[in-house]
PDB file of C-alpha atoms in Angstrom:
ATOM      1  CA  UNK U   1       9.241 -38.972 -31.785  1.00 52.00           C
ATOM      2  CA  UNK U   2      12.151 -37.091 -30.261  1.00 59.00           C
ATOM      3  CA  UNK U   3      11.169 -33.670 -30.989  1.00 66.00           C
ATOM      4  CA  UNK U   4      14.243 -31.535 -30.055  1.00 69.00           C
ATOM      5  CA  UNK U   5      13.215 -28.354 -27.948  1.00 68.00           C
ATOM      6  CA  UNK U   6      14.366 -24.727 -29.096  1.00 75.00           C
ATOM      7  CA  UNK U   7      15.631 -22.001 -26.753  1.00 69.00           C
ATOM      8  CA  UNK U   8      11.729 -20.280 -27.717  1.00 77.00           C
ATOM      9  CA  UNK U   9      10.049 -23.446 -26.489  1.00 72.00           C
ATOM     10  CA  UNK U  10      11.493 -22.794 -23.263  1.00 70.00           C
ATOM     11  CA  UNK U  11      11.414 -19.665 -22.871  1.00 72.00           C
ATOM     12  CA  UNK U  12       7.918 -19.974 -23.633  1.00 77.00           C
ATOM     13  CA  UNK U  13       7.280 -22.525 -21.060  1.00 73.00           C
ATOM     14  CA  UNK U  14       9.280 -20.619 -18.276  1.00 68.00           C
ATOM     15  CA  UNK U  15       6.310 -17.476 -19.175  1.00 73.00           C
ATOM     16  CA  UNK U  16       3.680 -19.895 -18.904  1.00 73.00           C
ATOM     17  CA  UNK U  17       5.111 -20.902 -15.628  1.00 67.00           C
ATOM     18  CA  UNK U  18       6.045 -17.913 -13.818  1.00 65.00           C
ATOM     19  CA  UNK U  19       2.575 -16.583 -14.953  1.00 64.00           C
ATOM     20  CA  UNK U  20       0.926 -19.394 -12.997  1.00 64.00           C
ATOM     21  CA  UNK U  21       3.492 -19.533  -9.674  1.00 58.00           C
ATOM     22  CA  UNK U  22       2.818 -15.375  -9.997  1.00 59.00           C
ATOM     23  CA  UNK U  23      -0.470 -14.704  -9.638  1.00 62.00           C
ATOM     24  CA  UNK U  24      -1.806 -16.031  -6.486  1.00 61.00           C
ATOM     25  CA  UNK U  25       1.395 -14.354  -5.341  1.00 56.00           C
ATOM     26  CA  UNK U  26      -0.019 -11.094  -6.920  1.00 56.00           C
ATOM     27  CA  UNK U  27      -3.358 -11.231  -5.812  1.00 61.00           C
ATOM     28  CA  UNK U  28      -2.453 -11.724  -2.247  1.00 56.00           C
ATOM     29  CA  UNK U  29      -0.337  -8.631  -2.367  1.00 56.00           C
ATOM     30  CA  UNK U  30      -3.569  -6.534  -3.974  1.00 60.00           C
ATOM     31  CA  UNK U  31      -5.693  -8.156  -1.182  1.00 64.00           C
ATOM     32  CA  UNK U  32      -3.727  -7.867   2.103  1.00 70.00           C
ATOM     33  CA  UNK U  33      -0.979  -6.021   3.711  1.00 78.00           C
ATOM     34  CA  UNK U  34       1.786  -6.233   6.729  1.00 83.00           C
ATOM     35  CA  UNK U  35       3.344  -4.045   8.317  1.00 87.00           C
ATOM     36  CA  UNK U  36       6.857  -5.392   6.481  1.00 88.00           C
ATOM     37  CA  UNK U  37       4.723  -3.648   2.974  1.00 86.00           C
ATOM     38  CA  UNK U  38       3.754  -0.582   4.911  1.00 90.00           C
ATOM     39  CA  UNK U  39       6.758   0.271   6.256  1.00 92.00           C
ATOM     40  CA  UNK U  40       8.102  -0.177   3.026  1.00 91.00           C
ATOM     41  CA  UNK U  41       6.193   2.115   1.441  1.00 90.00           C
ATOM     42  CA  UNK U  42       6.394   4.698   3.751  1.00 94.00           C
ATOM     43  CA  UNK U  43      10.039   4.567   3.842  1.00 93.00           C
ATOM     44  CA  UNK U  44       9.685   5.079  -0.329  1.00 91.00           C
ATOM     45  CA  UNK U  45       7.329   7.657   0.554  1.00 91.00           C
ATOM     46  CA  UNK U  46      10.511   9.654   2.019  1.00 93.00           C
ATOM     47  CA  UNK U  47       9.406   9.302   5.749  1.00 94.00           C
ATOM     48  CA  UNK U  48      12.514   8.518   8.286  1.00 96.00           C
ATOM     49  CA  UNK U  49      12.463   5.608  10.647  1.00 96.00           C
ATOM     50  CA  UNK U  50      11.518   7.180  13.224  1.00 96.00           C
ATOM     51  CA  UNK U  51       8.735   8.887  11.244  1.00 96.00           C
ATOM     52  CA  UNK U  52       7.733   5.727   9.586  1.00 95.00           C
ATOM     53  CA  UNK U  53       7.826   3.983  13.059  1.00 95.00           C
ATOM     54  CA  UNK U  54       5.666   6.800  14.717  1.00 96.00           C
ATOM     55  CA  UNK U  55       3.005   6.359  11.621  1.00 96.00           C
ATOM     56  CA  UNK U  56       2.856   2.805  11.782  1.00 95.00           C
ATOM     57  CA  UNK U  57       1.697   3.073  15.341  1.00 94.00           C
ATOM     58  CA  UNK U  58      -0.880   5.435  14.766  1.00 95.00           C
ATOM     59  CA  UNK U  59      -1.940   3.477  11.831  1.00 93.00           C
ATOM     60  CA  UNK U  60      -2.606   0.766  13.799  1.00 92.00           C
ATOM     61  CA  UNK U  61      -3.996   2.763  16.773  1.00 93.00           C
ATOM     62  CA  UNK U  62      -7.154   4.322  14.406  1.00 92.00           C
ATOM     63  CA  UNK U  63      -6.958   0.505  13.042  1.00 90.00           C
ATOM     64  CA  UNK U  64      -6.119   1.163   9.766  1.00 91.00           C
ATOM     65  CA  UNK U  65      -3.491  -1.116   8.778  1.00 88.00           C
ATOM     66  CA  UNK U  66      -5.838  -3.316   7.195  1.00 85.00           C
ATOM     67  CA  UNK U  67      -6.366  -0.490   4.737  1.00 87.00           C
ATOM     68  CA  UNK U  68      -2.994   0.289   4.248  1.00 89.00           C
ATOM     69  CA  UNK U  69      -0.724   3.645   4.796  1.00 92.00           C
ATOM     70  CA  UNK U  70      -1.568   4.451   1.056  1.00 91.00           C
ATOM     71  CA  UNK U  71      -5.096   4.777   1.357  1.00 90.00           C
ATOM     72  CA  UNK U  72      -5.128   6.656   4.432  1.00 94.00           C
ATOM     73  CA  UNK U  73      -2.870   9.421   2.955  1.00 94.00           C
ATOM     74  CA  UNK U  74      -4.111   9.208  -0.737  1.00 92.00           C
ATOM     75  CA  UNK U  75      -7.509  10.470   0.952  1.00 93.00           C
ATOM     76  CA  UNK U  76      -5.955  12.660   2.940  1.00 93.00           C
ATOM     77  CA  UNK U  77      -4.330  14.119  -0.115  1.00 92.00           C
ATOM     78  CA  UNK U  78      -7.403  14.123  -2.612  1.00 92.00           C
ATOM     79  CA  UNK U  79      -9.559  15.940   0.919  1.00 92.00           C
ATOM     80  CA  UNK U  80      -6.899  18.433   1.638  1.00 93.00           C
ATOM     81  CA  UNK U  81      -5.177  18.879  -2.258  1.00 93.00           C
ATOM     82  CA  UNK U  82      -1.976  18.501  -0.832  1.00 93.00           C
ATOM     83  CA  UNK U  83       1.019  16.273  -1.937  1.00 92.00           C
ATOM     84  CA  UNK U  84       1.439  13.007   0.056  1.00 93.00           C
ATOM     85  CA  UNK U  85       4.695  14.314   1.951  1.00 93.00           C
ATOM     86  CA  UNK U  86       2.343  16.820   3.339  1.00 94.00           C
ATOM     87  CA  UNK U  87      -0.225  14.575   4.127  1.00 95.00           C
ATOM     88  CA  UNK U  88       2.269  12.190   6.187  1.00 95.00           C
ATOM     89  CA  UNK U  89       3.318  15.098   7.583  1.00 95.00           C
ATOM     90  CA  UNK U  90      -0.191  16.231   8.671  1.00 96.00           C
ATOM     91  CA  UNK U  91      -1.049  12.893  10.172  1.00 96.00           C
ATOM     92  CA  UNK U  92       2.117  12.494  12.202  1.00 96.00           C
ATOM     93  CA  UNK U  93       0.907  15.712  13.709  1.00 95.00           C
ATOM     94  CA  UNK U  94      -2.453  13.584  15.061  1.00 92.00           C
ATOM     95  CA  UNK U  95      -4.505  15.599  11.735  1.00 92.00           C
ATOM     96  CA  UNK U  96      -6.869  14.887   8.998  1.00 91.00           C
ATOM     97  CA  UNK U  97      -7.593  10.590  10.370  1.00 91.00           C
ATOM     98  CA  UNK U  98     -10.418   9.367   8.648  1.00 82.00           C
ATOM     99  CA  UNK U  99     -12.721   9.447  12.239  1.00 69.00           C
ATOM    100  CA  UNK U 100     -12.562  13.351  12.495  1.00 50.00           C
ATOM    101  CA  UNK U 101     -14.420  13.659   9.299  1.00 45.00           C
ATOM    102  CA  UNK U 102     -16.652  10.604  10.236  1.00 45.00           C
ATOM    103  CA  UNK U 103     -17.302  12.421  13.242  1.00 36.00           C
ATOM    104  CA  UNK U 104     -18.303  15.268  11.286  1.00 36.00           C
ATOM    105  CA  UNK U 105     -20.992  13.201   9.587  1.00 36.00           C
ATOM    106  CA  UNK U 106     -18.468  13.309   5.918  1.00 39.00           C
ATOM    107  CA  UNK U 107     -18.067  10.097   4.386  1.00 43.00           C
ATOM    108  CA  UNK U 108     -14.092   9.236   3.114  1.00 42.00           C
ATOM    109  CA  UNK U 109     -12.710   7.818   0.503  1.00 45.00           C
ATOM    110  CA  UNK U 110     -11.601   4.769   2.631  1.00 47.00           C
ATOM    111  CA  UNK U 111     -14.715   3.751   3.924  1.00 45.00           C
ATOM    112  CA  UNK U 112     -15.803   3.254   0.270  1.00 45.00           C
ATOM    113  CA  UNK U 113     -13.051   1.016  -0.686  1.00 41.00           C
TER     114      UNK U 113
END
């Protein structure tokens, strides 16, 4: 009755585990965001602290941040065909927020998501 347990058999078991501690973890992260994540990103992104400080605030000023810095400049780059440095860039400079083309009666590609 003492079965003897192989290096596989945990290894195995460790998967199985991790698989089940990860994935609320997972979807949380796919569901909400802080501004910890979006600085984060931004930072990736290539912005500067300052920069990334300065966006975070006007993020949160159009009331964004529950969409995330992503979004907002992913649609800024698919409207505009720029890259997303350029984009950043742009809305640092007060341009291209999703309420000037609501305003203009356009729909974006964050209020679809």
């Amino acid at each position: 009755m003492n079965k003897k347990h192989t290096k596989s058999d945990l290894d195995e078991s460790l998967r199985r585990l991790g698989g089940i501690v990860a994935s609320p973890s997972l979807v949380l992260s796919y569901e909400h965001t802080t501004p910890l994540l979006e600085r984060s990103w931004l930072r990736r992104l290539g912005l500067n602290k300052r920069q990334t400080d300065e966006f975070m605030d006007l993020l949160c000023l159009h009331g964004l941040l529950d969409k995330g810095a992503r979004s907002v400049i992913e649609a800024v780059c698919v409207r505009r065909r720029i890259t997303p440095m350029e984009a950043a860039a742009l809305l640092l400079q007060g341009e291209g927020w999703p309420e000037e083309d609501r305003s203009a009666g356009k729909e974006t590609d964050i209020e679809s998501k």
